[in-house]
Amino acid sequence: MTEYDYDELGLVAGLEIHQQLDTATKLFCSCPTELREPEESVRSFERYLHPTKSELGEIDEAALEESQVERVFEYLAYDSTCLVEEDDEPPARVDAEALSVVLEIAQLMDMTPVDVAHVMRKLVVDGSNTSGFQRSMEIATDGEIETSEGAVRVADLMLEEESAQRVEEREDGVTYSLDRLGIPLVEIGTKPDISSPEQAREAAERIGMLLRSTGHVKRGLGTIRQDVNISIAEGARVEVKGVQSLDDIDDIVRNEVGRQVALLDVKDRLGERDATVGEPVDVTETFADTDSGVVRGALDSGGEVWAVRLEGFDGIVGEEIQPDRRLGTELSDHAKRHGAGGIFHTDELPAYGVTEEEVVALREAVDAGEGDAVAMVAADVDVAEAAVEAAADRATVALEGVPEETRGANDDGTTRYLRPLPGAARMYPETDVPPVHLDPSDVDEPELLTAKVGRYQDEYGLDAGVAEQVAYGAYMPLFESLVDDDGVDATLAATTLESTLTALRRDDVPTDELTDAHLRDAIALVDAGDVPNEGLEDLLTALARNPGWSAEQAVEEEDLGGVAEDEVREAVVEVVERNGDQVDEQGMGAFSALMGECMGALRGKADGDLVSEVLREEIQARA
Amino acid sequence: MNPGDRVRVDRADQTYEGVLLPSSDAEQLVVKLDGGYNVGVTREDADVDVLESGVYDIEGDEPDEGESSTIEFDEDLPTISLISTGGTIASTVDYRTGAVTAQFDAEDVLRAVPDLAGRANYRGRVVANILSENMDPGIWQELAHAVHEEIENGADGVVVMHGTDTMQYSASALAFMLDTPVPVVFTGSQRSADRPSSDNVMNAVCAVEAAKSDCAEVLLCMHASESDDDCALHRGTRVRKNHTSRRDAFETVGAAPLGVVDYDAAADEDPDAVTFRREHQARDGVDLDIEPALASDVELVKFTPGMDPAFLEYCEGKDGLVVEGTGLGHVHTDLIPTLASHVDDGTTVVMTSQCLEGRVCDRVYDTGRDLLDAGVVEGEDILPGTAKVKLMWVLANRDDPAAAMGADLAGEIQERSVPWE
């Protein structure tokens, strides 16, 4: 990857981070913040949304694009959701636990809470909120976090409700799942103080660490979403949505800078060539006898082929502007937004079954000369023309440089076009929820994860690696509760929650099924000596495979309870007698071989130390 | 410093810049920040600088008058009168109280519900602009007159937009007061019109379709389920709001709803969108007439265990008293003499049941027989609220109130109790 002089390019970036909170109940009702499988749904219903002009005021371009078609939204409800999620009951007051967590976060980022938080409705008409709006409130402003390249100011901290999960998209609508709707979500927005890819990643890591220090944030895929705003001096503001992994943030920034640099270069060269974009032309006739699969398919189902002359674009449409993504890909992204499968362009043709002769005829049909390129779309009637027009519009923008837009993060660190930048959100007060007077004085400052790592070593005697694993791991709150509240041995708790579970996961044990209660009870049983250390893996495996069981039940069902000393002795005596000759010959030298046999005879149910002690005694007794 | 000014508010080491909004509470200033969020700042700690006066019109969402009334008359379409009385269906945010209040007239509703266009020629009329808990019998009478006048002036159907809290009472009142040759359809919404998920669009569209139908009765048209699929058409005298917040809060008691409007079909202007399950008064079956008189001195009292007898004693001298009794229609035996003395005084006392489902029968137990001996009238299977409205109307319009209470006047009594699902 090319490295740029980011200072010289004038890179400016900011982060917007959304993190789900792990609270007992949702933000505006008493339902659990628990995710479900669509198959577990017990009820479903269908709704329409009717955004009216008077609500939208100056209609937002992005909202308009979403609302143009009357779409029916299906919602899946569960035994863990209620009428509030269904928009059939007014919201309850703001959840107190969520407020207290968010005030902790404000404190960690050195922010000033507002005196009175007002719940707002942010218009969302894609169906992801049953109400047609997302409830959100500004909690605190003006903070900052440290990075090695300087402070990054934190502009805003918002507490809002998570949207419903999209389950399925159909032609006439979308199915959403209500389990996620209403889970408390914090949104943290930084000022555009970030000036390098590394700093972007570091700032995101720092914010993530601060959030996790509260011990009240959700963990796992989809529970944190990172958006990055990126621009360079001559470029434009681009909002990259949905960066799933922290590790991708620096690559996303690098690639977007690269894209903007490439687009500016394209602009300069197009300018030198006096490039322009023509009008869309129906070229269906040109392909009447084509053997190209894609084009043939479209024509056979009654579709059309439309094309547009890109004057002076020859060779440029096929140029890479991100790894493996060309200017043509950008045109194609826009065509896809209008329902087409994509575009073909002359920089890549002949290919895909389109012949040399057809390319010549295509050029002729749109009057394209040397130095010109042609983009074409084969699709249904109406779609083909609109799609090629969208591609042409994007080509026109290339003459001016970098467009402001919202892009989606791809897994490989590149981005794709999503939609125009949203306008300022249209917000109005949520009159169903009274404003909340915030009282930051009774909020404790949580211990940072960085501090925990040190304390775990000093207080609990964990080694540095394990201490860090536990502190940054998903089980940190459970670990602390086990050790501090239940008095469980810290090393036992730490190794079980980190290494044992990791090992089981590698053996394909479904450890995701293990609840905190499973883990807590299993570890406590071992700590109390009711189950030998050696039985813990079996116990956890049994629970993971039978999540309906309690730990006690699993011990019973799988016969994992510890074995008393007389039973151990009985088994050991049997082994020693069976191997009497060996013992007589080797004395204590037979110990290792017999130890394994004893453990096997006891099927791991007995404590190893006890077995070894008894075996030693029995060998000596025989000597 | 006035609402609508652009201000900078300094409080301790914190500065907020934005537009000052009206505040519902004297303790705090409410500032709309540039991102769109409102935040409250404690007034006594705040230092306010006005940066620019009046940059924002607080009442600013009023549409231009000019673009509103260009609705063309189409001779092929029926004429439907839209009568507004206020309520959630026609409401928007009130900054002063922070609550939802009614501020629309019928034309605004047309603007707010563009889906109504092309289904009928509309005439808009505002009778009241109140939340329905503030409704009173005087407004029922005004409303009846307005509906009468609209029909007299050629309306082919009337839609009354009404708050949902007391819609069933107003619908009952009109059912007793009016003989109507056209449908009179009440509708409202359970979710305010200022949200994209409001049920107002579907309810209004379905109500207009019902008003164009062949059923010349006073109906109530609201969601049939929590889905946006069907609206139920309930008889005004048999319907009850049975849920505080759900879209399908209204239920016909003791039977399936009289009819159904299929919203998808209605949206496509399918003539079969409206269907009925049972016999109903046909369009033009009666001549238009109005008997608006009401006796106002009528109470509805619910009996509960441990009730202070003084509540019943207080009703001495009333024109009418509806009792919502227990079970088949009972009150504590000790209260019967009080009721007997009211009857002797000339008060018409009617017994209904808090069971809601089923018929009053005071001939089964001694308590009931004693109530009958005391002169209490059995209210059949009339809903208690409907019974109150009926008694108000009967006392002012019929010579033998007791006999009239036992007769079906507007579909409020079902002659046969037929099991239903």
Short mmCIF file of C-alpha atoms in Angstrom, two decimals, chain A residues 43 45-50 52 55 83 86-90 112-116 118 120-123 130-133 136-138 141-142 158 160 426-429 431-432, chain B residues 11 13-14 16 25 28 30 32-33 35-42 61 93 95 98-100 112 115 191 193-198 201 226-228 243 245-247 263-264:
data_model
loop_
_atom_site.label_atom_id
_atom_site.label_comp_id
_atom_site.label_asym_id
_atom_site.label_seq_id
_atom_site.Cartn_x
_atom_site.Cartn_y
_atom_site.Cartn_z
CA ARG A 43 -45.72 -13.15 16.55
CA PHE A 45 -47.20 -7.94 12.10
CA GLU A 46 -46.95 -5.60 9.15
CA ARG A 47 -46.82 -1.83 8.98
CA TYR A 48 -46.34 1.04 6.57
CA LEU A 49 -44.59 4.31 7.31
CA HIS A 50 -45.98 7.56 5.97
CA THR A 52 -45.24 13.50 5.07
CA GLU A 55 -42.75 16.42 8.92
CA LEU A 83 -45.77 -3.36 22.94
CA GLU A 86 -44.18 -2.60 18.53
CA ASP A 87 -44.96 1.13 18.74
CA ASP A 88 -48.22 0.15 20.39
CA GLU A 89 -47.42 1.56 23.83
CA PRO A 90 -45.72 4.83 24.75
CA THR A 112 -19.42 17.88 30.58
CA PRO A 113 -22.91 16.42 30.97
CA VAL A 114 -25.81 18.68 30.05
CA ASP A 115 -28.04 19.77 32.93
CA VAL A 116 -31.20 18.37 31.39
CA HIS A 118 -34.03 16.07 26.15
CA MET A 120 -35.35 13.76 20.51
CA ARG A 121 -36.92 11.91 17.59
CA LYS A 122 -34.58 11.50 14.66
CA LEU A 123 -36.57 10.72 11.53
CA THR A 130 -41.34 0.86 14.20
CA SER A 131 -42.13 4.46 15.15
CA GLY A 132 -40.49 5.96 12.07
CA PHE A 133 -37.92 7.70 14.23
CA SER A 136 -31.78 9.91 20.91
CA MET A 137 -30.53 12.37 23.48
CA GLU A 138 -27.43 14.50 23.84
CA THR A 141 -20.24 17.57 25.15
CA ASP A 142 -16.66 18.78 24.89
CA MET A 158 -25.43 10.57 22.72
CA GLU A 160 -30.07 6.40 21.85
CA ARG A 426 -34.44 16.36 11.12
CA MET A 427 -35.16 16.17 14.81
CA TYR A 428 -38.10 17.04 16.91
CA PRO A 429 -38.82 16.50 20.59
CA THR A 431 -42.97 14.38 23.79
CA ASP A 432 -43.75 10.96 25.29
CA ARG B 11 -22.61 27.77 32.20
CA ASP B 13 -16.83 26.16 31.78
CA GLN B 14 -19.34 24.98 29.23
CA TYR B 16 -23.79 25.95 24.21
CA ASP B 25 -40.33 24.63 32.87
CA GLN B 28 -34.32 25.53 32.56
CA VAL B 30 -33.88 24.84 26.26
CA LYS B 32 -31.51 23.58 20.09
CA LEU B 33 -27.87 22.85 19.18
CA GLY B 35 -26.79 19.17 15.33
CA GLY B 36 -30.52 19.29 16.03
CA TYR B 37 -30.45 18.10 19.63
CA ASN B 38 -32.21 20.03 22.37
CA VAL B 39 -30.44 20.39 25.70
CA GLY B 40 -31.66 21.94 28.92
CA VAL B 41 -29.45 24.36 30.87
CA THR B 42 -30.24 25.30 34.45
CA ASP B 61 -43.99 24.62 10.23
CA VAL B 93 -46.56 19.14 19.07
CA TYR B 95 -44.03 23.45 22.60
CA GLY B 98 -44.45 19.59 25.48
CA ALA B 99 -47.52 17.41 24.97
CA VAL B 100 -49.55 16.64 21.90
CA ALA B 112 -51.45 15.65 6.19
CA ASP B 115 -53.71 9.42 0.40
CA ARG B 191 -50.44 7.23 17.55
CA ALA B 193 -50.12 12.25 13.39
CA ASP B 194 -46.64 13.75 13.84
CA ARG B 195 -44.93 10.39 13.51
CA PRO B 196 -44.40 8.37 10.33
CA SER B 197 -45.92 5.32 12.03
CA SER B 198 -49.19 7.06 12.86
CA VAL B 201 -53.44 7.60 7.35
CA GLU B 226 -51.78 -4.38 15.28
CA SER B 227 -50.95 -4.80 11.58
CA ASP B 228 -51.75 -2.20 8.93
CA HIS B 243 -56.80 -0.92 25.49
CA SER B 245 -52.48 2.34 23.65
CA ARG B 246 -52.77 -0.34 20.99
CA ARG B 247 -53.89 0.56 17.48
CA TYR B 263 -56.67 -1.43 3.51
CA ASP B 264 -54.75 -2.86 0.56
#
